[in-house]
XYZ file of C-alpha atoms in Angstrom:
272
model
C 32.570 33.310 85.597
C 33.127 34.257 82.078
C 30.669 34.355 79.192
C 30.841 30.971 77.246
C 32.412 31.178 73.840
C 30.181 32.869 71.287
C 28.630 30.718 68.616
C 30.641 30.253 65.382
C 30.203 32.787 62.622
C 29.212 30.227 60.127
C 28.220 26.657 59.587
C 30.323 23.901 61.373
C 31.803 22.679 58.116
C 32.837 26.337 57.078
C 34.408 26.726 60.607
C 36.564 23.562 60.002
C 37.535 24.787 56.553
C 38.558 28.110 57.968
C 40.803 26.576 60.667
C 42.366 24.262 57.999
C 43.076 27.168 55.658
C 44.461 29.401 58.368
C 46.630 26.600 59.698
C 48.305 26.466 56.188
C 49.076 30.220 55.935
C 52.791 30.707 56.162
C 53.793 33.118 53.365
C 54.092 36.899 53.942
C 51.308 37.844 51.637
C 48.729 35.407 53.179
C 49.823 36.421 56.681
C 49.370 40.129 55.852
C 45.847 39.446 54.539
C 44.739 37.277 57.470
C 46.313 39.462 60.150
C 44.771 42.651 58.704
C 41.408 40.911 58.360
C 41.663 40.104 62.088
C 41.940 43.751 62.880
C 38.682 44.607 61.074
C 35.594 44.691 63.425
C 32.535 42.869 62.348
C 30.271 45.241 60.388
C 32.827 48.089 60.311
C 32.755 49.525 56.893
C 35.770 51.902 56.871
C 38.361 49.432 58.176
C 36.937 46.854 55.712
C 37.527 49.327 52.851
C 41.003 50.029 54.198
C 41.765 46.207 54.249
C 40.739 45.943 50.621
C 43.093 48.783 49.742
C 45.958 47.143 51.660
C 45.424 43.689 50.141
C 44.752 44.846 46.544
C 46.520 42.599 44.049
C 46.738 39.557 46.510
C 44.529 36.937 44.857
C 44.267 34.857 48.130
C 43.084 37.876 50.207
C 39.255 37.644 49.683
C 39.214 33.939 50.608
C 41.296 34.452 53.694
C 39.033 37.436 54.740
C 35.988 35.046 54.392
C 37.823 32.419 56.547
C 38.583 34.915 59.233
C 34.913 36.069 59.273
C 33.938 32.492 59.833
C 35.830 32.226 63.140
C 34.019 32.290 66.405
C 34.680 35.568 68.400
C 36.554 33.487 71.120
C 38.827 32.082 68.369
C 39.951 35.320 66.802
C 42.607 36.539 69.333
C 44.175 33.083 69.701
C 44.482 33.012 65.833
C 45.873 36.527 65.747
C 48.594 35.502 68.329
C 49.422 32.389 66.379
C 49.779 34.153 63.007
C 51.909 36.839 64.621
C 54.362 34.160 65.760
C 54.610 33.051 62.038
C 54.819 36.573 60.866
C 57.796 37.277 63.281
C 59.827 34.797 61.084
C 59.369 36.841 57.987
C 62.025 39.372 56.787
C 62.157 42.700 58.612
C 60.826 44.628 55.638
C 57.715 42.455 55.491
C 57.051 42.947 59.132
C 57.563 46.711 58.915
C 55.121 46.797 56.020
C 52.536 44.915 58.073
C 52.884 47.290 61.020
C 52.346 50.380 58.776
C 49.357 48.661 57.045
C 47.863 47.736 60.434
C 48.094 51.371 61.513
C 46.198 52.441 58.343
C 43.495 49.828 58.876
C 43.051 50.718 62.557
C 42.925 54.534 61.925
C 40.257 53.998 59.355
C 37.730 53.738 62.217
C 38.381 57.472 63.070
C 38.659 57.729 66.695
C 41.378 55.726 68.620
C 39.744 52.689 70.205
C 41.421 51.256 73.340
C 41.230 47.661 72.098
C 42.958 48.715 68.813
C 45.820 50.393 70.878
C 46.429 47.011 72.611
C 46.402 45.048 69.364
C 48.941 47.565 68.037
C 51.251 47.231 70.999
C 51.034 43.508 70.728
C 51.900 43.597 67.046
C 54.956 45.862 67.701
C 56.191 43.633 70.488
C 55.754 40.393 68.574
C 57.187 41.763 65.308
C 60.328 42.788 66.947
C 60.083 46.598 67.247
C 61.028 46.550 70.826
C 63.326 44.647 73.102
C 62.436 41.462 74.909
C 60.492 41.517 78.092
C 62.637 41.162 81.206
C 63.442 37.597 82.112
C 62.688 35.677 85.260
C 63.982 37.364 88.441
C 63.268 36.980 92.068
C 60.807 39.339 93.751
C 62.731 41.554 96.100
C 59.580 42.779 97.913
C 56.156 41.443 98.308
C 53.440 42.606 95.931
C 51.666 44.962 98.445
C 55.128 46.623 99.249
C 56.166 47.424 95.678
C 57.929 50.844 95.370
C 55.900 53.829 94.553
C 57.045 54.160 90.955
C 55.912 50.513 90.238
C 52.576 51.184 91.920
C 52.123 54.298 89.818
C 52.875 52.305 86.582
C 50.281 49.680 87.618
C 47.823 52.562 88.262
C 48.370 54.229 84.871
C 48.114 50.994 82.897
C 45.065 49.866 84.898
C 43.381 53.232 84.332
C 43.796 52.620 80.519
C 42.406 49.055 80.979
C 39.415 50.582 82.844
C 38.135 51.836 79.528
C 37.439 48.297 78.699
C 37.219 46.265 81.937
C 34.947 44.903 83.133
C 32.912 46.101 80.089
C 33.185 48.964 77.621
C 29.389 49.542 77.891
C 28.972 50.201 81.732
C 29.191 53.654 83.342
C 32.266 55.108 84.764
C 31.284 54.026 88.351
C 31.657 50.474 87.239
C 35.050 51.157 85.797
C 36.190 53.078 88.895
C 35.082 50.217 91.196
C 37.245 47.759 89.212
C 40.145 50.167 89.328
C 39.687 50.628 93.044
C 39.782 46.933 93.663
C 43.051 46.542 91.552
C 44.630 49.268 93.532
C 43.373 48.324 97.015
C 46.641 46.712 98.103
C 48.407 50.005 98.196
C 45.703 52.383 99.488
C 47.055 54.344 102.435
C 50.635 53.349 101.878
C 51.340 55.299 98.582
C 49.397 58.023 96.780
C 47.083 56.176 94.199
C 46.101 58.413 91.368
C 42.398 58.446 90.303
C 41.155 56.342 87.477
C 40.309 59.417 85.367
C 41.734 60.743 83.258
C 43.064 57.681 81.344
C 46.651 57.899 80.276
C 47.415 59.179 76.754
C 49.416 56.804 74.350
C 52.877 57.970 75.535
C 51.987 57.529 79.246
C 50.545 54.098 78.510
C 53.721 52.856 76.637
C 55.829 54.218 79.500
C 53.791 52.428 82.142
C 53.830 49.246 80.115
C 57.643 49.322 79.835
C 57.787 49.752 83.675
C 55.463 46.759 84.206
C 57.612 44.693 81.718
C 60.788 45.489 83.792
C 59.207 44.123 87.040
C 60.497 40.801 88.391
C 58.666 38.028 86.457
C 57.173 36.520 89.692
C 55.298 39.847 90.163
C 53.656 40.013 86.788
C 51.355 37.020 87.148
C 50.082 38.574 90.502
C 49.119 41.683 88.608
C 47.273 39.589 85.975
C 45.487 37.659 88.582
C 44.460 40.833 90.337
C 42.990 42.326 87.162
C 41.002 39.135 86.287
C 39.665 38.638 89.753
C 38.473 42.301 90.074
C 36.974 42.081 86.659
C 34.917 39.065 87.540
C 33.818 40.657 90.802
C 32.674 43.810 89.175
C 30.979 42.293 86.044
C 27.254 41.974 85.807
C 26.495 38.361 86.801
C 30.294 37.819 87.120
C 30.698 37.859 83.227
C 33.033 39.832 81.318
C 32.613 41.246 77.892
C 34.634 39.938 74.962
C 36.613 43.190 74.707
C 37.390 43.056 78.356
C 38.608 39.446 78.074
C 40.738 40.364 74.914
C 42.223 43.352 76.767
C 43.290 41.235 79.775
C 44.644 38.375 77.547
C 46.778 40.793 75.409
C 47.966 42.503 78.634
C 49.044 39.135 79.925
C 50.944 38.474 76.653
C 52.569 41.934 76.770
C 53.813 41.182 80.221
C 55.014 37.772 79.304
C 52.729 36.398 82.071
C 50.541 33.176 82.052
C 46.913 33.732 81.827
C 44.810 33.112 84.889
C 42.743 29.872 84.128
C 39.503 31.771 84.474
C 40.596 33.919 81.546
C 42.153 31.206 79.461
C 38.922 29.131 79.723
C 37.089 31.817 77.751
C 39.012 31.104 74.511
C 38.991 28.387 71.833
C 42.717 27.820 71.223
C 44.077 27.680 67.759
C 45.397 24.109 66.904
C 49.128 23.347 67.065
C 51.626 23.396 65.401
């Protein structure tokens, strides 16, 4: 069971206004301001100052920042994804500018945070810096019989996720328990690397590319395994917001449907 959606950041009427205003954002300048605001953690001073620098001269930026702040925590990632889709329609130069600005806002926190790394990878994928994820293909072997190189890629990517799942605040034994549950199908058949140390950025990207190249039918199995193990190893069967966000972004990066237990955690952005 997941935590219910967090209460809104403001009054109900301000929530409705924020959703209405964000729904109307389609120009590059507005999308820049809103997407960068969604990268700023609540109460984080240095990224907030970096956001101000990046959006200086944009008269609509302060209002959009206020509207982003008014969103409930469970709305932020769905809106981030929705606005990325709109941003992907903008000219290449605008997209590249946003990616560089996002790098500066994220780096303002100092240390590299795992959740920021996933947001960065998601932005790069959605804004066209990498090729498309492999399309549907039949699964040549069963999940438990995946070749060693595929198992190793799952292990490396899962070791990175273990910094956030099932919660970023539990001790390493809790993370190792989740990781062991994820890797259980292959224990005794192929060498499974330990959870620690977590992969560096280059190893993470390499592992992600290998997972993206797997047959499409295998990728939802990986996602279900991650979520099921997270629920089993969370206190009270509840995942933290960062854990849920990490798994949702991972599903998107793999072009995999979200397991319903994960999707139920979020308040979806309205369509269109």
